[in-house]
XYZ file of C-alpha atoms in Angstrom:
225
model
C 126.254 102.796 82.535
C 122.867 103.463 80.888
C 121.850 100.028 83.156
C 122.529 102.163 86.250
C 120.304 105.057 85.242
C 117.009 103.126 84.607
C 116.470 102.592 88.038
C 116.430 106.103 89.091
C 114.819 107.467 86.269
C 111.769 105.256 86.641
C 111.929 106.634 90.191
C 112.012 109.988 89.567
C 109.374 109.662 87.154
C 107.257 107.971 89.587
C 107.959 110.642 91.837
C 106.908 112.946 89.572
C 103.484 111.366 88.911
C 102.502 111.395 92.126
C 103.200 115.129 92.875
C 101.175 116.022 90.128
C 97.664 117.073 91.066
C 95.006 114.901 89.830
C 91.451 116.310 88.584
C 89.167 116.674 91.277
C 85.335 115.693 90.687
C 82.393 116.205 93.059
C 78.659 114.893 92.098
C 75.617 116.735 93.212
C 73.017 114.964 93.574
C 68.684 116.435 93.203
C 65.199 115.842 92.665
C 65.593 115.096 88.830
C 69.228 116.275 87.806
C 72.780 115.206 88.555
C 75.391 117.401 88.277
C 79.418 116.451 88.163
C 81.885 119.167 88.899
C 85.465 118.431 88.075
C 88.113 120.527 88.845
C 91.682 121.268 87.169
C 94.249 123.662 86.138
C 92.397 126.714 85.093
C 89.541 125.040 84.406
C 85.722 123.246 85.589
C 84.327 120.226 83.853
C 80.882 120.355 83.946
C 78.185 117.637 83.084
C 74.336 118.008 83.480
C 71.455 115.594 83.183
C 68.062 115.772 83.641
C 67.073 112.496 85.335
C 63.243 112.236 84.459
C 61.877 109.445 82.167
C 59.709 110.552 78.972
C 56.577 109.350 81.000
C 57.909 111.657 83.959
C 58.207 114.916 81.339
C 55.511 117.117 82.349
C 56.063 121.206 82.259
C 58.816 123.049 81.312
C 59.105 123.860 84.938
C 60.838 120.556 85.044
C 63.780 121.320 82.705
C 67.424 122.370 83.893
C 67.960 126.385 82.880
C 70.791 127.198 84.861
C 73.726 126.527 87.722
C 75.325 128.459 90.647
C 78.270 127.417 92.681
C 81.281 128.166 94.310
C 84.587 127.108 93.844
C 86.365 127.284 97.579
C 88.867 129.512 97.682
C 88.258 131.322 94.613
C 87.857 134.981 94.352
C 88.766 135.917 90.807
C 87.223 136.895 87.315
C 87.563 136.372 84.095
C 85.153 132.766 83.904
C 84.420 131.899 80.191
C 82.992 129.138 78.304
C 85.699 127.506 76.345
C 83.182 125.135 75.022
C 79.858 123.400 75.406
C 78.275 120.153 72.993
C 74.500 118.558 74.039
C 72.408 116.256 72.542
C 69.115 118.346 71.371
C 65.610 117.108 70.614
C 62.291 118.117 69.320
C 58.860 117.710 71.085
C 55.840 118.196 68.587
C 52.788 115.857 68.516
C 53.550 113.930 71.641
C 57.098 112.878 70.325
C 60.533 113.731 70.427
C 62.541 113.600 67.413
C 66.422 113.650 68.270
C 68.235 116.221 66.047
C 71.804 115.537 66.225
C 74.627 117.468 69.118
C 75.383 121.260 68.644
C 76.871 123.789 71.194
C 74.364 124.685 73.714
C 73.788 128.059 73.783
C 74.577 128.570 77.170
C 76.961 131.158 79.032
C 79.561 131.107 81.762
C 80.220 134.238 83.865
C 81.126 135.617 87.605
C 77.774 135.770 89.668
C 78.347 137.506 93.127
C 81.380 135.411 94.825
C 80.243 132.356 92.760
C 80.335 131.453 89.188
C 77.126 130.475 86.788
C 76.470 128.750 83.848
C 72.989 129.304 82.178
C 70.763 129.565 79.410
C 67.893 131.653 81.459
C 69.840 133.414 83.275
C 70.108 136.506 86.121
C 70.678 139.898 85.446
C 73.392 140.876 85.156
C 73.998 137.927 83.091
C 72.418 138.004 79.276
C 71.706 135.064 77.285
C 69.491 135.731 73.673
C 69.223 131.667 73.560
C 66.123 131.602 75.771
C 64.133 129.973 76.506
C 65.278 127.474 74.153
C 67.649 125.192 74.704
C 67.079 123.950 78.606
C 67.547 120.717 79.481
C 64.570 118.287 79.049
C 64.090 115.200 81.345
C 63.903 111.726 79.030
C 65.530 110.043 76.371
C 64.719 112.687 73.537
C 62.920 110.337 71.084
C 59.796 108.573 71.182
C 56.389 109.104 72.681
C 56.656 112.430 75.299
C 52.899 111.407 76.591
C 52.313 113.902 79.669
C 54.093 116.282 78.331
C 51.549 119.552 78.628
C 52.087 122.932 75.910
C 54.809 124.570 77.463
C 57.042 121.467 76.041
C 54.797 120.117 73.625
C 54.885 121.722 70.173
C 55.754 124.802 71.770
C 57.993 126.814 69.148
C 59.461 128.922 71.232
C 60.814 126.729 74.058
C 62.038 123.800 71.620
C 64.634 122.652 70.721
C 65.784 120.941 74.136
C 68.589 119.720 75.124
C 68.720 115.811 76.163
C 71.066 113.513 77.994
C 74.229 114.058 79.584
C 75.287 118.045 78.506
C 79.032 118.344 79.017
C 80.472 122.531 79.402
C 84.022 123.587 79.912
C 85.055 126.509 81.824
C 87.601 128.591 81.807
C 88.746 129.425 85.586
C 91.729 131.036 85.948
C 93.380 130.344 89.112
C 91.800 127.251 89.776
C 93.245 123.978 90.527
C 92.375 120.149 91.264
C 93.034 121.220 95.134
C 89.709 123.553 94.715
C 86.561 122.439 95.921
C 82.668 123.187 95.282
C 80.074 124.617 97.407
C 76.818 126.011 97.871
C 75.583 123.749 94.046
C 72.241 124.820 93.125
C 70.117 124.271 89.818
C 67.925 126.267 88.554
C 64.191 124.745 86.915
C 62.050 126.247 84.271
C 62.274 129.533 82.113
C 62.418 132.006 84.955
C 65.697 133.112 86.894
C 65.962 132.097 90.154
C 69.198 132.738 91.523
C 70.100 131.770 95.149
C 70.559 134.299 97.739
C 74.061 135.469 98.182
C 75.641 133.738 101.539
C 78.110 136.396 103.177
C 81.707 135.626 103.129
C 83.226 134.588 106.208
C 84.966 137.862 106.578
C 81.889 139.440 105.868
C 79.952 137.802 108.705
C 82.663 138.291 110.915
C 82.955 141.930 110.279
C 79.198 142.221 111.012
C 79.024 140.393 114.179
C 81.733 142.417 115.397
C 79.912 145.323 114.332
C 76.739 143.896 116.246
C 78.636 143.318 119.393
C 79.944 147.751 119.335
C 76.402 148.437 119.313
C 75.376 146.275 121.201
C 78.216 147.689 123.900
C 77.464 151.013 123.784
C 73.445 150.286 124.225
C 74.406 148.896 127.113
C 76.486 151.598 128.284
C 74.044 154.037 127.713
C 71.291 152.203 129.768
C 73.641 151.782 132.855
C 74.449 155.378 132.926
C 71.969 157.107 133.980
C 71.944 154.859 137.399
């Protein structure tokens, strides 16, 4: 009897595995940043890396300080940062010294119609960690010969995160079917959030309103004749 049960059981397990949604991952590449976003059940996993070499690092304006993005179909709230970790470095006297892996000090929140992950945050999101813990390029170790005073021996800006930095966000309602859009990386120590893009419904309402007003104007102009 058991021999006849083995095959159907295996088939049933295979069907369940095939029907179970896998995590969805998308990669976004910028001038000196690579961002990977992965959606799964109630979770968005983010990795961020500054791709500059030690020699290319010149100013804190090149450092990554926030990420803004939208999750298609998500309109909820209650986003929070479940965990984060990254290698840290101090850059003094033109030399980087690794300080070990620690929590990033970044925060996650709803922002407009999307989400933000930030250390230098735009209002109303707040973070007391700034301006430390921005993501610098290079290895975090050895010579940073071209780093200017905004990085080199700068007490308020040190320490920095370096390498691939990992964040896990709790995003209620998100599934593996959700996709990412309008991904924007913020550089430097000033908050520069993206201009909010109207939702499709808002655009339709705006066009409808404009058409109504324009139609009224046409009728008004034609009436005297």
